[in-house]
Each structure stands twice: as structure tokens, then as C-alpha cells.
Amino acid sequence: KLDKVIYLQLTSNDDLILLLNSSKLLMYTNHREFFGMHPVKAMHLGCLVLACNDGSSLEQIEHEYSGFLLPAISKVWGAQLQEIICSPD
């Protein structure tokens, strides 16, 4: 269950690691990212990753195994979050 959502833009690497260590999920909304390190760090620290289904995310994330690859459509992201939040696991 997710009980708190925090939206952040830029943060230092140290702050990012601290935040990811206490997080369950990372929404990586960068579209057509060349190579994003945030999803890699998040997965390494045990976070579920939601990312756009393009760019480097296609190489970093296996859909429904190490995260979710989603089109850049807010309703799709909302539905996926709803499913995750309401999941009994």
C-alpha cells in the first residue's frame, strides 16, 4: 500500500539514494530519455519503477517483471497506479 506521494524534480545523488531507500515506487516520467540512471538505482534499491515505454527504459526495464513500461498517457499511468495501490500484495 502506498500511503504517501512526494513529487520532486531535481535532487542530489545523496538525497536520491536516501529517498529511494525509503520508497516503494519510482515514477520515471522522462520521455525518450537517452540513458536514465534513476530507474537503475531505484531497481537496485528494490523500488518498483513505472517508466515511459521508449528510450533507454526499453533496455533497462522488463515490463511486469522489473517494472512497468507505459505510454506517455496520464490515464494509463493513473490506472496502473490504481492497480498497484489496490493490489493485495
mmCIF file of C-alpha atoms in Angstrom:
data_model
loop_
_atom_site.group_PDB
_atom_site.id
_atom_site.type_symbol
_atom_site.label_atom_id
_atom_site.label_comp_id
_atom_site.label_asym_id
_atom_site.label_seq_id
_atom_site.Cartn_x
_atom_site.Cartn_y
_atom_site.Cartn_z
ATOM 1 C CA LYS A 1 0.000 0.000 0.000
ATOM 2 C CA LEU A 2 1.214 3.486 -0.830
ATOM 3 C CA ASP A 3 0.471 5.961 1.912
ATOM 4 C CA LYS A 4 2.469 8.999 0.806
ATOM 5 C CA VAL A 5 3.311 10.529 -2.554
ATOM 6 C CA ILE A 6 6.095 13.077 -2.985
ATOM 7 C CA TYR A 7 6.746 14.865 -6.271
ATOM 8 C CA LEU A 8 10.336 16.022 -6.794
ATOM 9 C CA GLN A 9 12.232 17.420 -9.731
ATOM 10 C CA LEU A 10 15.986 17.626 -9.281
ATOM 11 C CA THR A 11 17.819 16.356 -6.236
ATOM 12 C CA SER A 12 21.407 15.497 -5.353
ATOM 13 C CA ASN A 13 22.612 11.916 -5.763
ATOM 14 C CA ASP A 14 22.932 11.506 -1.988
ATOM 15 C CA ASP A 15 19.373 12.754 -1.456
ATOM 16 C CA LEU A 16 18.136 10.491 -4.234
ATOM 17 C CA ILE A 17 19.659 7.393 -2.622
ATOM 18 C CA LEU A 18 18.199 8.371 0.755
ATOM 19 C CA LEU A 19 14.752 8.847 -0.786
ATOM 20 C CA LEU A 20 14.863 5.632 -2.803
ATOM 21 C CA ASN A 21 15.899 3.633 0.260
ATOM 22 C CA SER A 22 12.621 4.608 1.900
ATOM 23 C CA SER A 23 10.460 4.368 -1.242
ATOM 24 C CA LYS A 24 8.416 1.579 -2.763
ATOM 25 C CA LEU A 25 7.860 3.051 -6.209
ATOM 26 C CA LEU A 26 9.515 5.444 -8.650
ATOM 27 C CA MET A 27 7.506 7.116 -11.403
ATOM 28 C CA TYR A 28 10.083 7.948 -14.046
ATOM 29 C CA THR A 29 8.194 10.202 -16.433
ATOM 30 C CA ASN A 30 11.090 11.279 -18.659
ATOM 31 C CA HIS A 31 10.018 10.750 -22.250
ATOM 32 C CA ARG A 32 12.621 9.480 -24.756
ATOM 33 C CA GLU A 33 15.433 9.538 -22.208
ATOM 34 C CA PHE A 34 18.823 8.564 -23.680
ATOM 35 C CA PHE A 35 20.015 6.783 -20.516
ATOM 36 C CA GLY A 36 18.361 7.405 -17.182
ATOM 37 C CA MET A 37 20.230 6.303 -14.070
ATOM 38 C CA HIS A 38 17.319 6.916 -11.702
ATOM 39 C CA PRO A 39 15.409 3.755 -12.717
ATOM 40 C CA VAL A 40 18.566 1.650 -12.450
ATOM 41 C CA LYS A 41 19.302 2.998 -8.964
ATOM 42 C CA ALA A 42 15.668 2.545 -7.926
ATOM 43 C CA MET A 43 15.548 -1.087 -9.089
ATOM 44 C CA HIS A 44 18.873 -1.775 -7.368
ATOM 45 C CA LEU A 45 17.358 -0.493 -4.121
ATOM 46 C CA GLY A 46 14.185 -2.566 -4.505
ATOM 47 C CA CYS A 47 11.763 0.034 -5.852
ATOM 48 C CA LEU A 48 9.147 -0.763 -8.435
ATOM 49 C CA VAL A 49 9.615 1.506 -11.478
ATOM 50 C CA LEU A 50 6.962 2.954 -13.753
ATOM 51 C CA ALA A 51 8.552 4.441 -16.870
ATOM 52 C CA CYS A 52 7.683 5.580 -20.383
ATOM 53 C CA ASN A 53 7.818 2.783 -22.935
ATOM 54 C CA ASP A 54 10.509 4.380 -25.060
ATOM 55 C CA GLY A 55 14.153 5.391 -24.931
ATOM 56 C CA SER A 56 16.549 3.600 -22.598
ATOM 57 C CA SER A 57 13.705 2.374 -20.387
ATOM 58 C CA LEU A 58 13.049 -0.313 -23.016
ATOM 59 C CA GLU A 59 16.532 -1.689 -22.332
ATOM 60 C CA GLN A 60 16.507 -1.209 -18.559
ATOM 61 C CA ILE A 61 13.059 -2.474 -17.552
ATOM 62 C CA GLU A 62 11.340 -5.747 -18.323
ATOM 63 C CA HIS A 63 7.611 -4.967 -18.390
ATOM 64 C CA GLU A 64 5.695 -6.566 -15.496
ATOM 65 C CA TYR A 65 8.899 -8.132 -14.128
ATOM 66 C CA SER A 66 11.218 -5.338 -13.009
ATOM 67 C CA GLY A 67 8.701 -2.563 -13.530
ATOM 68 C CA PHE A 68 6.071 -1.264 -15.889
ATOM 69 C CA LEU A 69 6.617 0.329 -19.292
ATOM 70 C CA LEU A 70 3.741 2.658 -20.077
ATOM 71 C CA PRO A 71 2.792 5.015 -22.897
ATOM 72 C CA ALA A 72 3.038 8.724 -22.102
ATOM 73 C CA ILE A 73 -0.693 8.955 -21.357
ATOM 74 C CA SER A 74 -1.690 10.147 -17.893
ATOM 75 C CA LYS A 75 -4.855 7.988 -17.722
ATOM 76 C CA VAL A 76 -2.784 4.858 -18.361
ATOM 77 C CA TRP A 77 -0.356 5.804 -15.579
ATOM 78 C CA GLY A 78 -3.265 6.546 -13.242
ATOM 79 C CA ALA A 79 -4.862 3.173 -13.971
ATOM 80 C CA GLN A 80 -1.549 1.375 -13.351
ATOM 81 C CA LEU A 81 -1.053 3.204 -10.059
ATOM 82 C CA GLN A 82 -4.611 2.336 -9.044
ATOM 83 C CA GLU A 83 -3.929 -1.329 -9.773
ATOM 84 C CA ILE A 84 -0.696 -1.270 -7.760
ATOM 85 C CA ILE A 85 -2.268 0.561 -4.824
ATOM 86 C CA CYS A 86 -5.299 -1.724 -4.706
ATOM 87 C CA SER A 87 -3.255 -4.907 -5.116
ATOM 88 C CA PRO A 88 -3.420 -7.185 -2.058
ATOM 89 C CA ASP A 89 0.369 -7.826 -2.170
#
